[in-house]
């Protein structure tokens, strides 16, 4: 087993074997989570702080459940009511928290790079729960676990990531991970929602859903990130759905056994037809949520092992 990082800030620094290590351990937690008694004690005695500066439903709940199942003392900071609103800088908040000796800090922030900055200032292991348009590593890992379980492998697959690529940290982390594991990644969306020079990442770019989905094993849909748009990127939601919304007709161009994914929250009738989202033969959206808890348990378990190794080396462990 290899995973030698202090933090989980992105997919970019991970080696393929480290990705496999996380996914293999997560499989064990999938089994545990399906038992009536779901407790493991690997984070017992450790303090986990969740700091979400952006709205979150599934990611925050998932990290909280993951920490509690592993025995950590979990604290959710109410960021809306925090000192940040009173003008405190992120660094001062970080130093204040650091003085309370947390072991794991999970942070989501609207600014790309904010999580890396936090990691430089605190002693805790930091997990990125999404920073701006940059990375959302646990989302890409849970997507990878879902794909590996559904397809029996995580290499030589054709994966079409569709929609608002430009504003999506989910797309970014996924295309890095899928590329590292030697898959063929296609990005499908209107040119206005495609980052410039994205081909440099070794992906193929399409602005037509039928061509982009042709022969795909996996179809990953993305939400239109309106909160990150500062102008007119699409003519109208109706027009967008017509051209890029996933419906049965467009999905028919993918392989017959292609799976449909969405990180949530989903806008039915904008990027995806509700009937497809609910089709248990094609959609794995609920499985993605289940895998999320297991992957976060695995990531926190591995980071805690490394924290313990450091403490032992420094002679501070009792
Ligand atoms: N939940 C994902 C994220 O935080 C995707 C989304 O919001 O559309 O990036």
Short mmCIF file of C-alpha atoms and ligand atoms in Angstrom, two decimals:
data_model
loop_
_atom_site.label_atom_id
_atom_site.label_comp_id
_atom_site.label_asym_id
_atom_site.label_seq_id
_atom_site.Cartn_x
_atom_site.Cartn_y
_atom_site.Cartn_z
CA UNK A 1 0.00 0.00 0.00
CA UNK A 2 1.45 3.35 -0.98
CA UNK A 3 0.04 6.75 -0.13
CA UNK A 4 2.64 9.11 1.22
CA UNK A 5 0.87 12.48 1.20
CA UNK A 6 0.20 14.82 4.11
CA UNK A 7 -2.84 16.36 2.46
CA UNK A 8 -5.36 15.56 -0.25
CA UNK A 9 -5.43 18.81 -2.20
CA UNK A 10 -6.01 17.50 -5.70
CA UNK A 11 -5.67 14.59 -8.11
CA UNK A 12 -2.73 16.27 -9.86
CA UNK A 13 -0.05 15.16 -7.32
CA UNK A 14 -1.26 11.54 -7.08
CA UNK A 15 0.42 8.58 -8.77
CA UNK A 16 -1.81 5.95 -10.41
CA UNK A 17 -0.82 3.42 -7.68
CA UNK A 18 -1.92 5.88 -5.00
CA UNK A 19 -5.28 6.27 -6.71
CA UNK A 20 -5.60 2.48 -6.75
CA UNK A 21 -4.63 2.32 -3.05
CA UNK A 22 -7.46 4.73 -2.13
CA UNK A 23 -10.00 2.87 -4.28
CA UNK A 24 -8.99 -0.55 -2.90
CA UNK A 25 -9.35 0.64 0.68
CA UNK A 26 -12.66 2.34 -0.20
CA UNK A 27 -14.02 -1.05 -1.34
CA UNK A 28 -13.59 -2.29 2.24
CA UNK A 29 -15.53 0.71 3.51
CA UNK A 30 -18.32 0.07 0.97
CA UNK A 31 -18.75 -3.33 2.65
CA UNK A 32 -18.63 -1.83 6.14
CA UNK A 33 -21.20 0.83 5.21
CA UNK A 34 -23.64 -1.88 4.15
CA UNK A 35 -23.49 -3.56 7.59
CA UNK A 36 -25.97 -2.70 10.33
CA UNK A 37 -23.01 -1.71 12.57
CA UNK A 38 -20.91 0.76 10.61
CA UNK A 39 -18.21 1.72 13.07
CA UNK A 40 -14.47 1.46 12.63
CA UNK A 41 -12.17 3.15 15.10
CA UNK A 42 -9.35 4.34 12.87
CA UNK A 43 -9.92 8.05 13.62
CA UNK A 44 -10.66 7.58 17.33
CA UNK A 45 -9.25 10.43 19.38
CA UNK A 46 -8.80 12.64 16.30
CA UNK A 47 -10.63 15.91 15.67
CA UNK A 48 -12.07 16.69 12.24
CA UNK A 49 -13.23 20.20 11.34
CA UNK A 50 -15.44 20.78 8.29
CA UNK A 51 -15.25 24.33 6.91
CA UNK A 52 -17.56 24.95 3.97
CA UNK A 53 -17.44 28.47 2.57
CA UNK A 54 -19.76 27.46 -0.29
CA UNK A 55 -23.12 25.72 -0.11
CA UNK A 56 -22.94 21.95 -0.05
CA UNK A 57 -25.41 19.19 0.67
CA UNK A 58 -23.93 15.86 -0.28
CA UNK A 59 -20.24 16.60 0.13
CA UNK A 60 -20.54 18.06 3.61
CA UNK A 61 -22.92 15.32 4.80
CA UNK A 62 -20.67 12.71 3.24
CA UNK A 63 -17.52 13.97 5.01
CA UNK A 64 -19.41 14.25 8.29
CA UNK A 65 -20.79 10.71 8.08
CA UNK A 66 -17.39 9.38 6.97
CA UNK A 67 -15.62 10.96 9.95
CA UNK A 68 -18.24 9.79 12.44
CA UNK A 69 -18.18 6.23 11.16
CA UNK A 70 -14.42 6.19 11.68
CA UNK A 71 -14.76 7.47 15.24
CA UNK A 72 -13.46 11.06 14.83
CA UNK A 73 -14.85 13.99 16.80
CA UNK A 74 -16.43 15.93 13.94
CA UNK A 75 -17.19 19.62 14.12
CA UNK A 76 -19.01 21.55 11.39
CA UNK A 77 -18.12 25.24 11.40
CA UNK A 78 -21.02 27.52 10.50
CA UNK A 79 -19.10 29.68 8.06
CA UNK A 80 -22.02 32.04 7.43
CA UNK A 81 -21.84 33.13 11.06
CA UNK A 82 -18.06 33.02 11.33
CA UNK A 83 -15.44 35.70 11.85
CA UNK A 84 -14.72 35.66 8.11
CA UNK A 85 -17.97 37.58 7.78
CA UNK A 86 -16.55 40.06 10.29
CA UNK A 87 -13.51 40.65 8.12
CA UNK A 88 -11.06 38.08 9.42
CA UNK A 89 -8.71 36.73 6.76
CA UNK A 90 -8.59 33.06 5.88
CA UNK A 91 -5.06 32.91 7.30
CA UNK A 92 -6.11 34.30 10.70
CA UNK A 93 -9.00 31.85 10.85
CA UNK A 94 -6.58 29.06 9.96
CA UNK A 95 -4.13 30.05 12.70
CA UNK A 96 -6.95 30.27 15.26
CA UNK A 97 -8.17 26.81 14.36
CA UNK A 98 -4.63 25.46 14.33
CA UNK A 99 -4.22 26.46 17.97
CA UNK A 100 -7.07 24.05 18.82
CA UNK A 101 -5.06 21.13 17.40
CA UNK A 102 -7.43 19.65 14.84
CA UNK A 103 -6.07 16.58 13.02
CA UNK A 104 -8.11 16.78 9.82
CA UNK A 105 -9.55 19.88 8.17
CA UNK A 106 -11.99 19.51 5.29
CA UNK A 107 -12.45 22.74 3.36
CA UNK A 108 -14.56 23.98 0.47
CA UNK A 109 -13.88 27.50 -0.78
CA UNK A 110 -14.98 29.58 -3.80
CA UNK A 111 -11.38 30.59 -4.61
CA UNK A 112 -9.08 28.24 -6.53
CA UNK A 113 -5.96 27.66 -4.45
CA UNK A 114 -7.46 28.66 -1.06
CA UNK A 115 -7.20 25.09 0.20
CA UNK A 116 -3.50 24.90 -0.70
CA UNK A 117 -2.92 28.13 1.19
CA UNK A 118 -4.64 26.71 4.27
CA UNK A 119 -2.52 23.56 4.08
CA UNK A 120 0.64 25.67 4.30
CA UNK A 121 -0.51 27.32 7.53
CA UNK A 122 -1.83 24.44 9.66
CA UNK A 123 -0.46 21.23 11.15
CA UNK A 124 -3.58 19.21 10.34
CA UNK A 125 -4.05 17.07 7.24
CA UNK A 126 -6.16 19.15 4.83
CA UNK A 127 -8.71 17.65 2.45
CA UNK A 128 -9.98 19.69 -0.48
CA UNK A 129 -13.78 19.47 -0.71
CA UNK A 130 -13.78 21.71 -3.82
CA UNK A 131 -11.87 24.96 -4.45
CA UNK A 132 -13.29 27.30 -7.08
CA UNK A 133 -12.81 25.96 -10.60
CA UNK A 134 -9.65 24.12 -9.57
CA UNK A 135 -10.09 20.63 -8.07
CA UNK A 136 -12.59 18.40 -6.28
CA UNK A 137 -10.45 15.32 -5.68
CA UNK A 138 -12.86 13.20 -3.62
CA UNK A 139 -15.50 13.66 -6.35
CA UNK A 140 -13.13 12.30 -9.00
CA UNK A 141 -12.17 9.41 -6.71
CA UNK A 142 -15.78 8.47 -6.01
CA UNK A 143 -16.53 8.69 -9.72
CA UNK A 144 -13.53 6.43 -10.41
CA UNK A 145 -14.71 3.88 -7.85
CA UNK A 146 -18.21 3.89 -9.36
CA UNK A 147 -16.81 3.39 -12.87
CA UNK A 148 -14.44 0.61 -11.75
CA UNK A 149 -17.26 -1.27 -10.03
CA UNK A 150 -19.68 -0.83 -12.95
CA UNK A 151 -17.24 -1.53 -15.77
CA UNK A 152 -14.89 -3.95 -13.99
CA UNK A 153 -11.87 -1.79 -14.83
CA UNK A 154 -10.61 1.77 -14.81
CA UNK A 155 -8.50 1.85 -17.95
CA UNK A 156 -9.07 1.86 -21.71
CA UNK A 157 -12.60 3.23 -21.34
CA UNK A 158 -14.11 6.04 -23.40
CA UNK A 159 -15.54 8.63 -21.03
CA UNK A 160 -17.55 11.61 -22.30
CA UNK A 161 -17.69 14.52 -19.84
CA UNK A 162 -20.47 16.83 -21.00
CA UNK A 163 -21.69 20.36 -20.35
CA UNK A 164 -20.17 23.27 -18.47
CA UNK A 165 -16.52 22.19 -18.53
CA UNK A 166 -15.12 25.72 -18.13
CA UNK A 167 -16.52 26.29 -14.63
CA UNK A 168 -16.26 22.75 -13.36
CA UNK A 169 -13.72 21.52 -10.81
CA UNK A 170 -15.41 18.12 -11.16
CA UNK A 171 -14.48 17.99 -14.86
CA UNK A 172 -10.93 19.08 -14.12
CA UNK A 173 -10.24 16.52 -11.39
CA UNK A 174 -11.93 13.81 -13.43
CA UNK A 175 -10.04 14.43 -16.63
CA UNK A 176 -6.74 14.40 -14.73
CA UNK A 177 -7.61 11.15 -12.95
CA UNK A 178 -9.01 9.39 -16.01
CA UNK A 179 -5.97 10.46 -18.04
CA UNK A 180 -3.56 9.10 -15.41
CA UNK A 181 -5.40 5.76 -15.54
CA UNK A 182 -5.09 5.65 -19.35
CA UNK A 183 -8.64 6.24 -20.45
CA UNK A 184 -9.85 8.12 -23.48
CA UNK A 185 -11.49 11.34 -22.34
CA UNK A 186 -13.85 13.37 -24.50
CA UNK A 187 -15.16 16.77 -23.48
CA UNK A 188 -18.50 17.72 -25.00
CA UNK A 189 -20.10 21.16 -24.72
CA UNK A 190 -20.62 24.54 -26.36
CA UNK A 191 -17.36 26.37 -27.24
CA UNK A 192 -18.34 29.15 -24.79
CA UNK A 193 -18.16 26.62 -21.93
CA UNK A 194 -14.90 24.99 -23.03
CA UNK A 195 -11.61 26.28 -21.51
CA UNK A 196 -9.09 27.46 -24.09
CA UNK A 197 -6.16 25.13 -24.87
CA UNK A 198 -7.92 22.26 -23.12
CA UNK A 199 -6.67 19.89 -25.86
CA UNK A 200 -3.25 20.19 -24.20
CA UNK A 201 -4.60 17.86 -21.49
CA UNK A 202 -4.73 15.06 -24.06
CA UNK A 203 -8.52 15.12 -24.44
CA UNK A 204 -10.75 15.26 -27.52
CA UNK A 205 -13.19 18.16 -27.76
CA UNK A 206 -16.68 18.05 -29.32
CA UNK A 207 -19.49 20.58 -29.61
CA UNK A 208 -21.99 18.00 -30.80
CA UNK A 209 -23.47 15.53 -28.31
CA UNK A 210 -24.13 12.77 -30.83
CA UNK A 211 -20.55 12.76 -32.13
CA UNK A 212 -19.10 13.09 -28.62
CA UNK A 213 -21.18 10.25 -27.20
CA UNK A 214 -20.59 7.84 -30.10
CA UNK A 215 -19.34 4.57 -28.61
CA UNK A 216 -18.81 6.00 -25.09
CA UNK A 217 -18.69 3.64 -22.07
CA UNK A 218 -19.43 6.38 -19.59
CA UNK A 219 -21.47 9.58 -19.99
CA UNK A 220 -20.78 12.09 -17.23
CA UNK A 221 -23.12 15.09 -17.16
CA UNK A 222 -22.28 18.37 -15.41
CA UNK A 223 -24.43 21.09 -13.89
CA UNK A 224 -24.47 24.53 -15.49
CA UNK A 225 -22.51 26.46 -12.83
CA UNK A 226 -24.49 29.67 -13.04
CA UNK A 227 -22.96 31.02 -9.83
CA UNK A 228 -19.57 31.14 -11.61
CA UNK A 229 -20.86 32.76 -14.81
CA UNK A 230 -20.56 36.51 -15.16
CA UNK A 231 -22.19 36.88 -18.55
CA UNK A 232 -24.27 35.14 -21.20
CA UNK A 233 -22.60 31.80 -21.85
CA UNK A 234 -25.71 30.14 -23.29
CA UNK A 235 -28.59 31.58 -25.33
CA UNK A 236 -31.26 30.08 -23.02
CA UNK A 237 -31.74 26.99 -20.85
CA UNK A 238 -34.30 25.66 -23.32
CA UNK A 239 -31.88 25.96 -26.20
CA UNK A 240 -29.10 24.44 -24.06
CA UNK A 241 -31.27 21.44 -23.17
CA UNK A 242 -32.17 20.96 -26.81
CA UNK A 243 -28.50 20.84 -27.90
CA UNK A 244 -26.66 19.48 -24.84
CA UNK A 245 -29.24 18.05 -22.42
CA UNK A 246 -28.95 14.27 -22.12
CA UNK A 247 -32.11 12.56 -23.35
CA UNK A 248 -32.80 9.05 -24.66
CA UNK A 249 -32.13 10.02 -28.26
CA UNK A 250 -28.66 11.45 -27.58
CA UNK A 251 -27.81 8.62 -25.17
CA UNK A 252 -28.58 6.09 -27.93
CA UNK A 253 -25.29 7.11 -29.59
CA UNK A 254 -23.28 5.79 -26.62
CA UNK A 255 -22.64 2.06 -26.11
CA UNK A 256 -25.72 0.03 -25.20
CA UNK A 257 -24.33 -0.60 -21.72
CA UNK A 258 -23.03 2.96 -21.16
CA UNK A 259 -23.59 4.30 -17.66
CA UNK A 260 -24.86 7.80 -16.90
CA UNK A 261 -23.28 9.85 -14.11
CA UNK A 262 -23.90 13.26 -12.52
CA UNK A 263 -22.09 14.74 -9.49
CA UNK A 264 -25.19 16.57 -8.28
CA UNK A 265 -26.93 18.83 -7.64
CA UNK A 266 -28.81 18.04 -10.82
CA UNK A 267 -30.94 20.43 -12.88
CA UNK A 268 -33.55 18.19 -14.46
CA UNK A 269 -34.65 19.46 -17.84
CA UNK A 270 -31.51 21.63 -18.21
CA UNK A 271 -28.54 19.26 -18.51
CA UNK A 272 -30.37 15.96 -18.07
CA UNK A 273 -33.81 14.50 -18.71
CA UNK A 274 -35.36 13.36 -15.42
CA UNK A 275 -36.36 10.02 -16.96
CA UNK A 276 -32.71 9.20 -17.77
CA UNK A 277 -31.55 10.35 -14.32
CA UNK A 278 -34.04 7.94 -12.70
CA UNK A 279 -33.45 5.00 -15.06
CA UNK A 280 -31.93 2.35 -12.78
CA UNK A 281 -30.59 0.47 -15.80
CA UNK A 282 -28.44 3.42 -16.93
CA UNK A 283 -28.05 5.96 -14.16
CA UNK A 284 -25.52 5.33 -11.36
CA UNK A 285 -26.11 8.69 -9.66
CA UNK A 286 -27.21 7.16 -6.34
CA UNK A 287 -24.26 4.74 -6.40
CA UNK A 288 -21.95 7.77 -6.79
CA UNK A 289 -23.34 9.17 -3.54
CA UNK A 290 -22.82 5.83 -1.78
CA UNK A 291 -19.23 5.57 -3.07
CA UNK A 292 -18.59 9.13 -1.85
CA UNK A 293 -18.82 8.14 1.81
CA UNK A 294 -16.52 5.12 1.30
CA UNK A 295 -13.90 7.08 -0.66
CA UNK A 296 -13.83 9.85 1.98
CA UNK A 297 -13.42 7.25 4.73
CA UNK A 298 -10.51 5.74 2.80
CA UNK A 299 -8.85 9.12 2.19
CA UNK A 300 -9.13 10.17 5.84
CA UNK A 301 -7.94 6.77 7.04
CA UNK A 302 -4.80 6.99 4.85
CA UNK A 303 -4.04 10.58 5.86
CA UNK A 304 -4.46 9.67 9.55
CA UNK A 305 -1.99 6.78 9.15
CA UNK A 306 0.55 9.25 7.78
CA UNK A 307 -0.16 11.69 10.66
CA UNK A 308 0.51 8.87 13.11
CA UNK A 309 3.77 7.96 11.36
CA UNK A 310 4.94 11.58 11.65
CA UNK A 311 3.92 11.75 15.34
CA UNK A 312 5.77 8.50 16.08
CA UNK A 313 8.88 9.75 14.29
CA UNK A 314 8.77 13.02 16.24
CA UNK A 315 8.26 11.12 19.51
CA UNK A 316 5.02 12.92 20.36
CA UNK A 317 2.81 9.88 20.35
CA UNK A 318 1.81 8.48 23.74
N1 LIG B 1 -21.17 19.33 -6.30
C1 LIG B 1 -20.18 19.56 -7.32
C2 LIG B 1 -19.21 20.64 -6.90
O1 LIG B 1 -19.23 21.07 -5.78
C3 LIG B 1 -20.77 19.82 -8.66
C4 LIG B 1 -21.68 21.00 -8.76
O2 LIG B 1 -21.82 21.78 -7.82
O3 LIG B 1 -22.25 21.16 -9.84
O4 LIG B 1 -18.39 21.06 -7.70
#
